[in-house]
């Protein structure tokens, strides 16, 4: 009898190369967010931004099985989702810098990065705004006879929006191929999810819409990958939507205006000790998929990619101000 | 030979039937066109506009939605973003307020926010207007609200011919289009050409030529303005009536050319007078060279500054009628009696 495979789900399911690429993208997300913060501090970026440092496993593990034909919808805290789905960090930085070479030609900024051609239907500045849109994308796939699925990212705050409930209900009655991935980072700006939500787990809401719901450790790459894997398989088999709740934490404040008055330093440090990148990397090393030198190389590569991305953005041309109304309508 | 085809000449149908014919034509031609809305299936829609379409095209393409306007509109937006061409029917235009987020923040802005890298070819149909005794939450005329939103196109057909041609034009348009259909017009009949034709978006139409006064009106107000214009003939007033047809984009050229010719302008609309279509058109004229041609102040006739009332006499009094339009015209000629 063959020995039982005790490796975590992700490690026994995905090829080593794919796992290393996942780690690379997680590092890329972390360094991208730090790079964005640094550019902001140095006055190179204006506006605001919502950083996802600490939530990298949720973004990356949820995208493991997606092709360019599969869709995601994202949130105001969406940089990680973009990178996980394969976005180019140079074009992302260019968008932050408001440059013509950015994903949105400088019209969208941090909260609207999208790449429809590779299935990223966009971040969204409205909490809950992406949920019905994700259901619409799943409806398109079903009506047009395509095998594509849509992964719909949203935060704990969105689960109290009417759009969440309407979207889950419609996805369920029409059995649409969509996976609702709630990134519960414990706070809607400053308001705790435990205060704002009547049920203990956001995944409990799934029962109201007759779909499976599961809550997992969102900082455990393999736990997220396993939950989303089953949800995607269900969606592709025509069995309808699922709700996956990833319990995670943002290390940084809600946005640049946050002074962390609603949470303690101890709480932040406790969550930083559960670093999703360090945990995933340790797993990969422990199971021989990577050695320390290989991990260091991946980390260094992310630093270089981010530096190159910033340089690309700096060197890119700004939009022509005479084109302020361009792109309102089709040309 | 230019003999009139008798079949074409006699081809009349109702406004509702014309809209239905447009939808059926579009669905036959393009499998990506789907209908969504509340009770649009076997019920045929609250105003019977989609009657029998579910039998012809099946429930996958004529989709009854739950009573979920925000979600339903959003699903239509997401579907439009990814390859379908949805026509979403709001049961009453008033219910669009439940979906403002998806219409205004998402549908209207996605192309721009994404730097032209996305398209949302969705069509929203909105039964609109007063006169049915349905009171304040089922009788509004809110088309001007959407005139304020870059990224949207906002249409108001007044005839069966335009109702069909505008819907087909909206479907051919790569951007979101809102069509405000008047509930009192659904049963009105008129000539409707066979086959596929597009009523150009953003082009007003001079329905009646005149020399003394320009009346700009939309939707059912076009018919009231035309009737008022006839009563004014005996008083020596020759009114030109422009059917606005499109609120966004608005046809500056047709309006300004008419005002330069007549020297007088009255704007008649069913929405609340303040901050409405009349304000936009008045400002348009005031900011242009046509201002120099004015022989009288501009007059706006819109709805009373109140919710639409239930009592039929109050309801009638709340919005412009043939007699109030004619009286408005006389004021511009200082012939008030």
PDB file of C-alpha atoms in Angstrom, chain B residues 38-297:
ATOM      1  CA  UNK B  38     -38.913  41.531 -13.287  1.00  0.00           C
ATOM      2  CA  UNK B  39     -41.919  39.574 -14.574  1.00  0.00           C
ATOM      3  CA  UNK B  40     -40.880  39.912 -18.203  1.00  0.00           C
ATOM      4  CA  UNK B  41     -41.416  36.204 -18.910  1.00  0.00           C
ATOM      5  CA  UNK B  42     -44.854  34.595 -18.934  1.00  0.00           C
ATOM      6  CA  UNK B  43     -46.373  37.735 -17.434  1.00  0.00           C
ATOM      7  CA  UNK B  44     -45.019  39.733 -20.368  1.00  0.00           C
ATOM      8  CA  UNK B  45     -43.775  42.627 -18.250  1.00  0.00           C
ATOM      9  CA  UNK B  46     -45.830  45.079 -16.215  1.00  0.00           C
ATOM     10  CA  UNK B  47     -46.751  46.891 -19.440  1.00  0.00           C
ATOM     11  CA  UNK B  48     -46.838  43.807 -21.646  1.00  0.00           C
ATOM     12  CA  UNK B  49     -43.906  44.970 -23.709  1.00  0.00           C
ATOM     13  CA  UNK B  50     -42.149  41.587 -23.627  1.00  0.00           C
ATOM     14  CA  UNK B  51     -45.340  39.610 -24.147  1.00  0.00           C
ATOM     15  CA  UNK B  52     -44.801  36.194 -25.764  1.00  0.00           C
ATOM     16  CA  UNK B  53     -41.052  36.671 -26.161  1.00  0.00           C
ATOM     17  CA  UNK B  54     -40.329  33.933 -23.638  1.00  0.00           C
ATOM     18  CA  UNK B  55     -42.286  31.513 -25.815  1.00  0.00           C
ATOM     19  CA  UNK B  56     -40.202  32.469 -28.819  1.00  0.00           C
ATOM     20  CA  UNK B  57     -36.781  32.693 -27.238  1.00  0.00           C
ATOM     21  CA  UNK B  58     -37.003  30.640 -24.065  1.00  0.00           C
ATOM     22  CA  UNK B  59     -36.229  31.432 -20.433  1.00  0.00           C
ATOM     23  CA  UNK B  60     -32.450  31.491 -20.961  1.00  0.00           C
ATOM     24  CA  UNK B  61     -32.810  34.594 -23.114  1.00  0.00           C
ATOM     25  CA  UNK B  62     -35.873  36.126 -21.521  1.00  0.00           C
ATOM     26  CA  UNK B  63     -34.800  35.994 -17.909  1.00  0.00           C
ATOM     27  CA  UNK B  64     -37.139  36.810 -15.084  1.00  0.00           C
ATOM     28  CA  UNK B  65     -35.009  38.357 -12.362  1.00  0.00           C
ATOM     29  CA  UNK B  66     -35.833  38.435  -8.676  1.00  0.00           C
ATOM     30  CA  UNK B  67     -37.012  41.789  -7.328  1.00  0.00           C
ATOM     31  CA  UNK B  68     -33.398  42.887  -7.071  1.00  0.00           C
ATOM     32  CA  UNK B  69     -32.874  46.040  -9.073  1.00  0.00           C
ATOM     33  CA  UNK B  70     -29.357  46.743  -7.818  1.00  0.00           C
ATOM     34  CA  UNK B  71     -28.258  43.171  -8.352  1.00  0.00           C
ATOM     35  CA  UNK B  72     -30.148  42.771 -11.609  1.00  0.00           C
ATOM     36  CA  UNK B  73     -28.733  45.923 -13.124  1.00  0.00           C
ATOM     37  CA  UNK B  74     -25.288  44.909 -11.924  1.00  0.00           C
ATOM     38  CA  UNK B  75     -25.572  41.455 -13.435  1.00  0.00           C
ATOM     39  CA  UNK B  76     -26.528  43.133 -16.701  1.00  0.00           C
ATOM     40  CA  UNK B  77     -23.458  45.388 -16.425  1.00  0.00           C
ATOM     41  CA  UNK B  78     -21.162  42.430 -15.745  1.00  0.00           C
ATOM     42  CA  UNK B  79     -22.699  40.449 -18.577  1.00  0.00           C
ATOM     43  CA  UNK B  80     -22.276  43.397 -20.948  1.00  0.00           C
ATOM     44  CA  UNK B  81     -18.633  43.692 -19.908  1.00  0.00           C
ATOM     45  CA  UNK B  82     -18.017  40.075 -20.871  1.00  0.00           C
ATOM     46  CA  UNK B  83     -19.779  39.461 -24.149  1.00  0.00           C
ATOM     47  CA  UNK B  84     -23.548  39.577 -23.768  1.00  0.00           C
ATOM     48  CA  UNK B  85     -25.810  42.414 -24.875  1.00  0.00           C
ATOM     49  CA  UNK B  86     -28.400  42.603 -22.125  1.00  0.00           C
ATOM     50  CA  UNK B  87     -31.565  44.652 -22.239  1.00  0.00           C
ATOM     51  CA  UNK B  88     -32.577  45.187 -18.635  1.00  0.00           C
ATOM     52  CA  UNK B  89     -36.152  46.339 -18.025  1.00  0.00           C
ATOM     53  CA  UNK B  90     -36.864  48.316 -14.895  1.00  0.00           C
ATOM     54  CA  UNK B  91     -40.493  47.673 -14.099  1.00  0.00           C
ATOM     55  CA  UNK B  92     -40.910  51.417 -13.443  1.00  0.00           C
ATOM     56  CA  UNK B  93     -38.246  54.043 -13.989  1.00  0.00           C
ATOM     57  CA  UNK B  94     -38.670  54.984 -10.324  1.00  0.00           C
ATOM     58  CA  UNK B  95     -37.057  51.676  -9.392  1.00  0.00           C
ATOM     59  CA  UNK B  96     -33.826  52.683 -11.105  1.00  0.00           C
ATOM     60  CA  UNK B  97     -33.075  54.548  -7.897  1.00  0.00           C
ATOM     61  CA  UNK B  98     -32.453  51.180  -6.280  1.00  0.00           C
ATOM     62  CA  UNK B  99     -29.799  50.556  -8.907  1.00  0.00           C
ATOM     63  CA  UNK B 100     -28.129  53.970  -9.064  1.00  0.00           C
ATOM     64  CA  UNK B 101     -24.830  52.498  -7.878  1.00  0.00           C
ATOM     65  CA  UNK B 102     -24.560  50.122 -10.808  1.00  0.00           C
ATOM     66  CA  UNK B 103     -25.881  52.587 -13.381  1.00  0.00           C
ATOM     67  CA  UNK B 104     -23.921  55.637 -12.314  1.00  0.00           C
ATOM     68  CA  UNK B 105     -20.796  54.337 -10.573  1.00  0.00           C
ATOM     69  CA  UNK B 106     -20.257  51.261 -12.694  1.00  0.00           C
ATOM     70  CA  UNK B 107     -21.950  51.207 -16.119  1.00  0.00           C
ATOM     71  CA  UNK B 108     -21.369  54.866 -16.907  1.00  0.00           C
ATOM     72  CA  UNK B 109     -17.783  55.032 -15.690  1.00  0.00           C
ATOM     73  CA  UNK B 110     -16.182  51.680 -16.449  1.00  0.00           C
ATOM     74  CA  UNK B 111     -14.954  52.546 -19.926  1.00  0.00           C
ATOM     75  CA  UNK B 112     -13.385  55.778 -18.691  1.00  0.00           C
ATOM     76  CA  UNK B 113     -11.969  54.410 -15.444  1.00  0.00           C
ATOM     77  CA  UNK B 114     -10.378  51.605 -17.417  1.00  0.00           C
ATOM     78  CA  UNK B 115      -8.901  53.999 -19.968  1.00  0.00           C
ATOM     79  CA  UNK B 116     -11.031  52.810 -22.864  1.00  0.00           C
ATOM     80  CA  UNK B 117     -10.038  49.178 -22.335  1.00  0.00           C
ATOM     81  CA  UNK B 118     -13.568  47.992 -21.521  1.00  0.00           C
ATOM     82  CA  UNK B 119     -17.052  48.409 -22.934  1.00  0.00           C
ATOM     83  CA  UNK B 120     -20.432  48.089 -21.256  1.00  0.00           C
ATOM     84  CA  UNK B 121     -22.983  47.727 -24.064  1.00  0.00           C
ATOM     85  CA  UNK B 122     -26.012  47.441 -21.802  1.00  0.00           C
ATOM     86  CA  UNK B 123     -29.462  48.846 -22.544  1.00  0.00           C
ATOM     87  CA  UNK B 124     -31.756  49.886 -19.717  1.00  0.00           C
ATOM     88  CA  UNK B 125     -35.458  50.269 -20.546  1.00  0.00           C
ATOM     89  CA  UNK B 126     -37.443  52.439 -18.145  1.00  0.00           C
ATOM     90  CA  UNK B 127     -41.245  52.879 -18.236  1.00  0.00           C
ATOM     91  CA  UNK B 128     -41.703  56.436 -17.128  1.00  0.00           C
ATOM     92  CA  UNK B 129     -44.072  59.325 -16.540  1.00  0.00           C
ATOM     93  CA  UNK B 130     -47.342  60.253 -14.892  1.00  0.00           C
ATOM     94  CA  UNK B 131     -50.978  59.955 -15.863  1.00  0.00           C
ATOM     95  CA  UNK B 132     -51.734  56.455 -14.628  1.00  0.00           C
ATOM     96  CA  UNK B 133     -52.924  57.238 -11.105  1.00  0.00           C
ATOM     97  CA  UNK B 134     -50.016  55.337  -9.636  1.00  0.00           C
ATOM     98  CA  UNK B 135     -48.886  58.223  -7.399  1.00  0.00           C
ATOM     99  CA  UNK B 136     -45.497  59.469  -6.333  1.00  0.00           C
ATOM    100  CA  UNK B 137     -43.307  56.357  -6.495  1.00  0.00           C
ATOM    101  CA  UNK B 138     -44.525  54.994  -9.821  1.00  0.00           C
ATOM    102  CA  UNK B 139     -44.969  58.136 -11.923  1.00  0.00           C
ATOM    103  CA  UNK B 140     -41.756  60.101 -11.976  1.00  0.00           C
ATOM    104  CA  UNK B 141     -39.838  61.483 -14.925  1.00  0.00           C
ATOM    105  CA  UNK B 142     -36.215  61.238 -13.831  1.00  0.00           C
ATOM    106  CA  UNK B 143     -34.476  61.204 -17.192  1.00  0.00           C
ATOM    107  CA  UNK B 144     -32.711  64.498 -16.497  1.00  0.00           C
ATOM    108  CA  UNK B 145     -30.913  62.903 -13.538  1.00  0.00           C
ATOM    109  CA  UNK B 146     -29.039  60.717 -15.959  1.00  0.00           C
ATOM    110  CA  UNK B 147     -28.351  63.595 -18.286  1.00  0.00           C
ATOM    111  CA  UNK B 148     -25.875  64.684 -15.614  1.00  0.00           C
ATOM    112  CA  UNK B 149     -23.800  61.517 -15.911  1.00  0.00           C
ATOM    113  CA  UNK B 150     -20.967  61.367 -18.447  1.00  0.00           C
ATOM    114  CA  UNK B 151     -20.794  57.940 -20.036  1.00  0.00           C
ATOM    115  CA  UNK B 152     -24.531  57.415 -20.359  1.00  0.00           C
ATOM    116  CA  UNK B 153     -26.778  57.998 -23.339  1.00  0.00           C
ATOM    117  CA  UNK B 154     -30.344  58.941 -22.471  1.00  0.00           C
ATOM    118  CA  UNK B 155     -33.174  58.587 -24.979  1.00  0.00           C
ATOM    119  CA  UNK B 156     -36.893  59.373 -24.970  1.00  0.00           C
ATOM    120  CA  UNK B 157     -38.882  58.055 -27.930  1.00  0.00           C
ATOM    121  CA  UNK B 158     -42.186  59.776 -28.654  1.00  0.00           C
ATOM    122  CA  UNK B 159     -43.438  57.558 -31.498  1.00  0.00           C
ATOM    123  CA  UNK B 160     -43.606  53.842 -32.255  1.00  0.00           C
ATOM    124  CA  UNK B 161     -41.204  54.354 -35.145  1.00  0.00           C
ATOM    125  CA  UNK B 162     -38.601  55.945 -32.877  1.00  0.00           C
ATOM    126  CA  UNK B 163     -39.239  53.468 -30.070  1.00  0.00           C
ATOM    127  CA  UNK B 164     -38.164  50.667 -32.359  1.00  0.00           C
ATOM    128  CA  UNK B 165     -35.338  52.531 -34.074  1.00  0.00           C
ATOM    129  CA  UNK B 166     -33.901  53.829 -30.816  1.00  0.00           C
ATOM    130  CA  UNK B 167     -33.826  50.409 -29.207  1.00  0.00           C
ATOM    131  CA  UNK B 168     -32.018  48.979 -32.216  1.00  0.00           C
ATOM    132  CA  UNK B 169     -29.622  51.936 -32.175  1.00  0.00           C
ATOM    133  CA  UNK B 170     -29.043  51.447 -28.449  1.00  0.00           C
ATOM    134  CA  UNK B 171     -28.161  47.800 -29.037  1.00  0.00           C
ATOM    135  CA  UNK B 172     -25.761  48.764 -31.780  1.00  0.00           C
ATOM    136  CA  UNK B 173     -24.087  51.280 -29.481  1.00  0.00           C
ATOM    137  CA  UNK B 174     -21.009  50.077 -27.573  1.00  0.00           C
ATOM    138  CA  UNK B 175     -21.877  52.125 -24.481  1.00  0.00           C
ATOM    139  CA  UNK B 176     -24.682  52.053 -21.904  1.00  0.00           C
ATOM    140  CA  UNK B 177     -27.968  53.523 -23.110  1.00  0.00           C
ATOM    141  CA  UNK B 178     -31.048  54.330 -21.062  1.00  0.00           C
ATOM    142  CA  UNK B 179     -34.368  54.508 -22.865  1.00  0.00           C
ATOM    143  CA  UNK B 180     -37.214  56.225 -21.050  1.00  0.00           C
ATOM    144  CA  UNK B 181     -40.472  54.923 -22.493  1.00  0.00           C
ATOM    145  CA  UNK B 182     -43.674  56.749 -21.614  1.00  0.00           C
ATOM    146  CA  UNK B 183     -46.346  54.551 -20.069  1.00  0.00           C
ATOM    147  CA  UNK B 184     -49.155  56.540 -21.694  1.00  0.00           C
ATOM    148  CA  UNK B 185     -47.564  56.047 -25.105  1.00  0.00           C
ATOM    149  CA  UNK B 186     -47.403  52.247 -24.987  1.00  0.00           C
ATOM    150  CA  UNK B 187     -50.817  51.877 -26.610  1.00  0.00           C
ATOM    151  CA  UNK B 188     -50.498  54.745 -29.075  1.00  0.00           C
ATOM    152  CA  UNK B 189     -50.199  53.629 -32.677  1.00  0.00           C
ATOM    153  CA  UNK B 190     -48.219  54.834 -35.631  1.00  0.00           C
ATOM    154  CA  UNK B 191     -46.317  53.872 -38.725  1.00  0.00           C
ATOM    155  CA  UNK B 192     -43.394  51.552 -38.085  1.00  0.00           C
ATOM    156  CA  UNK B 193     -41.089  50.522 -40.924  1.00  0.00           C
ATOM    157  CA  UNK B 194     -40.409  46.817 -41.283  1.00  0.00           C
ATOM    158  CA  UNK B 195     -37.004  45.316 -40.675  1.00  0.00           C
ATOM    159  CA  UNK B 196     -33.958  46.760 -39.017  1.00  0.00           C
ATOM    160  CA  UNK B 197     -33.306  50.496 -38.999  1.00  0.00           C
ATOM    161  CA  UNK B 198     -31.522  52.750 -36.525  1.00  0.00           C
ATOM    162  CA  UNK B 199     -32.827  56.049 -35.195  1.00  0.00           C
ATOM    163  CA  UNK B 200     -29.677  58.131 -34.802  1.00  0.00           C
ATOM    164  CA  UNK B 201     -28.732  58.783 -31.176  1.00  0.00           C
ATOM    165  CA  UNK B 202     -28.280  62.446 -30.376  1.00  0.00           C
ATOM    166  CA  UNK B 203     -30.381  63.819 -33.234  1.00  0.00           C
ATOM    167  CA  UNK B 204     -33.488  65.845 -32.464  1.00  0.00           C
ATOM    168  CA  UNK B 205     -36.285  65.993 -35.024  1.00  0.00           C
ATOM    169  CA  UNK B 206     -38.393  68.948 -36.108  1.00  0.00           C
ATOM    170  CA  UNK B 207     -41.895  67.488 -35.901  1.00  0.00           C
ATOM    171  CA  UNK B 208     -43.633  70.693 -36.983  1.00  0.00           C
ATOM    172  CA  UNK B 209     -42.087  73.649 -38.684  1.00  0.00           C
ATOM    173  CA  UNK B 210     -42.973  77.151 -37.617  1.00  0.00           C
ATOM    174  CA  UNK B 211     -41.666  80.699 -37.704  1.00  0.00           C
ATOM    175  CA  UNK B 212     -42.577  82.445 -34.442  1.00  0.00           C
ATOM    176  CA  UNK B 213     -41.746  80.164 -31.557  1.00  0.00           C
ATOM    177  CA  UNK B 214     -39.608  77.103 -30.885  1.00  0.00           C
ATOM    178  CA  UNK B 215     -41.074  74.505 -28.559  1.00  0.00           C
ATOM    179  CA  UNK B 216     -38.562  71.855 -27.483  1.00  0.00           C
ATOM    180  CA  UNK B 217     -40.275  68.840 -25.956  1.00  0.00           C
ATOM    181  CA  UNK B 218     -39.626  65.186 -25.322  1.00  0.00           C
ATOM    182  CA  UNK B 219     -41.631  61.995 -25.080  1.00  0.00           C
ATOM    183  CA  UNK B 220     -45.374  62.527 -24.542  1.00  0.00           C
ATOM    184  CA  UNK B 221     -44.848  66.284 -24.323  1.00  0.00           C
ATOM    185  CA  UNK B 222     -44.138  66.275 -28.049  1.00  0.00           C
ATOM    186  CA  UNK B 223     -47.726  65.228 -28.707  1.00  0.00           C
ATOM    187  CA  UNK B 224     -49.095  67.819 -26.304  1.00  0.00           C
ATOM    188  CA  UNK B 225     -46.921  70.510 -27.846  1.00  0.00           C
ATOM    189  CA  UNK B 226     -48.079  69.574 -31.351  1.00  0.00           C
ATOM    190  CA  UNK B 227     -51.703  69.785 -30.257  1.00  0.00           C
ATOM    191  CA  UNK B 228     -51.079  73.130 -28.583  1.00  0.00           C
ATOM    192  CA  UNK B 229     -49.373  74.374 -31.744  1.00  0.00           C
ATOM    193  CA  UNK B 230     -52.514  73.622 -33.739  1.00  0.00           C
ATOM    194  CA  UNK B 231     -54.655  75.675 -31.362  1.00  0.00           C
ATOM    195  CA  UNK B 232     -52.224  78.571 -31.712  1.00  0.00           C
ATOM    196  CA  UNK B 233     -52.588  78.741 -35.489  1.00  0.00           C
ATOM    197  CA  UNK B 234     -55.915  80.535 -35.188  1.00  0.00           C
ATOM    198  CA  UNK B 235     -54.207  83.132 -33.002  1.00  0.00           C
ATOM    199  CA  UNK B 236     -51.582  83.808 -35.620  1.00  0.00           C
ATOM    200  CA  UNK B 237     -48.750  82.026 -33.793  1.00  0.00           C
ATOM    201  CA  UNK B 238     -46.674  79.651 -35.879  1.00  0.00           C
ATOM    202  CA  UNK B 239     -44.905  77.266 -33.509  1.00  0.00           C
ATOM    203  CA  UNK B 240     -42.059  74.991 -34.451  1.00  0.00           C
ATOM    204  CA  UNK B 241     -42.012  71.786 -32.404  1.00  0.00           C
ATOM    205  CA  UNK B 242     -38.746  69.960 -31.871  1.00  0.00           C
ATOM    206  CA  UNK B 243     -38.811  66.405 -30.578  1.00  0.00           C
ATOM    207  CA  UNK B 244     -35.684  66.277 -28.445  1.00  0.00           C
ATOM    208  CA  UNK B 245     -35.472  62.452 -28.654  1.00  0.00           C
ATOM    209  CA  UNK B 246     -32.080  62.361 -26.942  1.00  0.00           C
ATOM    210  CA  UNK B 247     -31.265  64.106 -23.663  1.00  0.00           C
ATOM    211  CA  UNK B 248     -27.670  62.929 -23.668  1.00  0.00           C
ATOM    212  CA  UNK B 249     -26.120  63.680 -26.041  1.00  0.00           C
ATOM    213  CA  UNK B 250     -28.277  66.701 -26.756  1.00  0.00           C
ATOM    214  CA  UNK B 251     -28.654  68.056 -30.281  1.00  0.00           C
ATOM    215  CA  UNK B 252     -27.367  71.610 -29.926  1.00  0.00           C
ATOM    216  CA  UNK B 253     -27.411  72.384 -33.623  1.00  0.00           C
ATOM    217  CA  UNK B 254     -31.081  71.671 -34.269  1.00  0.00           C
ATOM    218  CA  UNK B 255     -32.219  73.652 -31.225  1.00  0.00           C
ATOM    219  CA  UNK B 256     -29.997  76.654 -31.875  1.00  0.00           C
ATOM    220  CA  UNK B 257     -30.895  76.817 -35.575  1.00  0.00           C
ATOM    221  CA  UNK B 258     -34.589  76.873 -34.700  1.00  0.00           C
ATOM    222  CA  UNK B 259     -34.194  79.580 -32.035  1.00  0.00           C
ATOM    223  CA  UNK B 260     -32.210  81.741 -34.436  1.00  0.00           C
ATOM    224  CA  UNK B 261     -35.132  81.435 -36.822  1.00  0.00           C
ATOM    225  CA  UNK B 262     -38.068  81.962 -34.427  1.00  0.00           C
ATOM    226  CA  UNK B 263     -36.593  84.210 -31.713  1.00  0.00           C
ATOM    227  CA  UNK B 264     -38.616  82.553 -28.980  1.00  0.00           C
ATOM    228  CA  UNK B 265     -38.029  79.412 -26.933  1.00  0.00           C
ATOM    229  CA  UNK B 266     -40.223  77.314 -24.691  1.00  0.00           C
ATOM    230  CA  UNK B 267     -39.013  74.011 -23.248  1.00  0.00           C
ATOM    231  CA  UNK B 268     -41.692  71.535 -22.200  1.00  0.00           C
ATOM    232  CA  UNK B 269     -40.855  68.474 -20.121  1.00  0.00           C
ATOM    233  CA  UNK B 270     -42.476  66.206 -17.597  1.00  0.00           C
ATOM    234  CA  UNK B 271     -39.692  66.130 -15.032  1.00  0.00           C
ATOM    235  CA  UNK B 272     -39.714  68.589 -12.142  1.00  0.00           C
ATOM    236  CA  UNK B 273     -39.055  72.028 -13.577  1.00  0.00           C
ATOM    237  CA  UNK B 274     -36.106  72.916 -11.334  1.00  0.00           C
ATOM    238  CA  UNK B 275     -32.675  71.669 -12.454  1.00  0.00           C
ATOM    239  CA  UNK B 276     -34.224  69.836 -15.367  1.00  0.00           C
ATOM    240  CA  UNK B 277     -33.950  69.467 -19.112  1.00  0.00           C
ATOM    241  CA  UNK B 278     -35.311  72.994 -19.473  1.00  0.00           C
ATOM    242  CA  UNK B 279     -32.449  74.461 -17.480  1.00  0.00           C
ATOM    243  CA  UNK B 280     -29.912  72.722 -19.679  1.00  0.00           C
ATOM    244  CA  UNK B 281     -31.510  73.831 -22.928  1.00  0.00           C
ATOM    245  CA  UNK B 282     -32.075  77.390 -21.674  1.00  0.00           C
ATOM    246  CA  UNK B 283     -28.445  77.636 -20.672  1.00  0.00           C
ATOM    247  CA  UNK B 284     -27.363  76.188 -23.973  1.00  0.00           C
ATOM    248  CA  UNK B 285     -29.195  78.978 -25.796  1.00  0.00           C
ATOM    249  CA  UNK B 286     -28.101  81.659 -23.317  1.00  0.00           C
ATOM    250  CA  UNK B 287     -24.461  80.693 -23.821  1.00  0.00           C
ATOM    251  CA  UNK B 288     -24.666  80.750 -27.611  1.00  0.00           C
ATOM    252  CA  UNK B 289     -25.062  83.305 -30.349  1.00  0.00           C
ATOM    253  CA  UNK B 290     -28.737  82.273 -30.554  1.00  0.00           C
ATOM    254  CA  UNK B 291     -29.239  84.396 -27.420  1.00  0.00           C
ATOM    255  CA  UNK B 292     -28.949  87.480 -29.581  1.00  0.00           C
ATOM    256  CA  UNK B 293     -31.935  86.349 -31.612  1.00  0.00           C
ATOM    257  CA  UNK B 294     -34.293  86.089 -28.645  1.00  0.00           C
ATOM    258  CA  UNK B 295     -37.273  88.447 -28.707  1.00  0.00           C
ATOM    259  CA  UNK B 296     -38.698  87.239 -25.408  1.00  0.00           C
ATOM    260  CA  UNK B 297     -37.477  85.536 -22.244  1.00  0.00           C
TER     261      UNK B 297
END
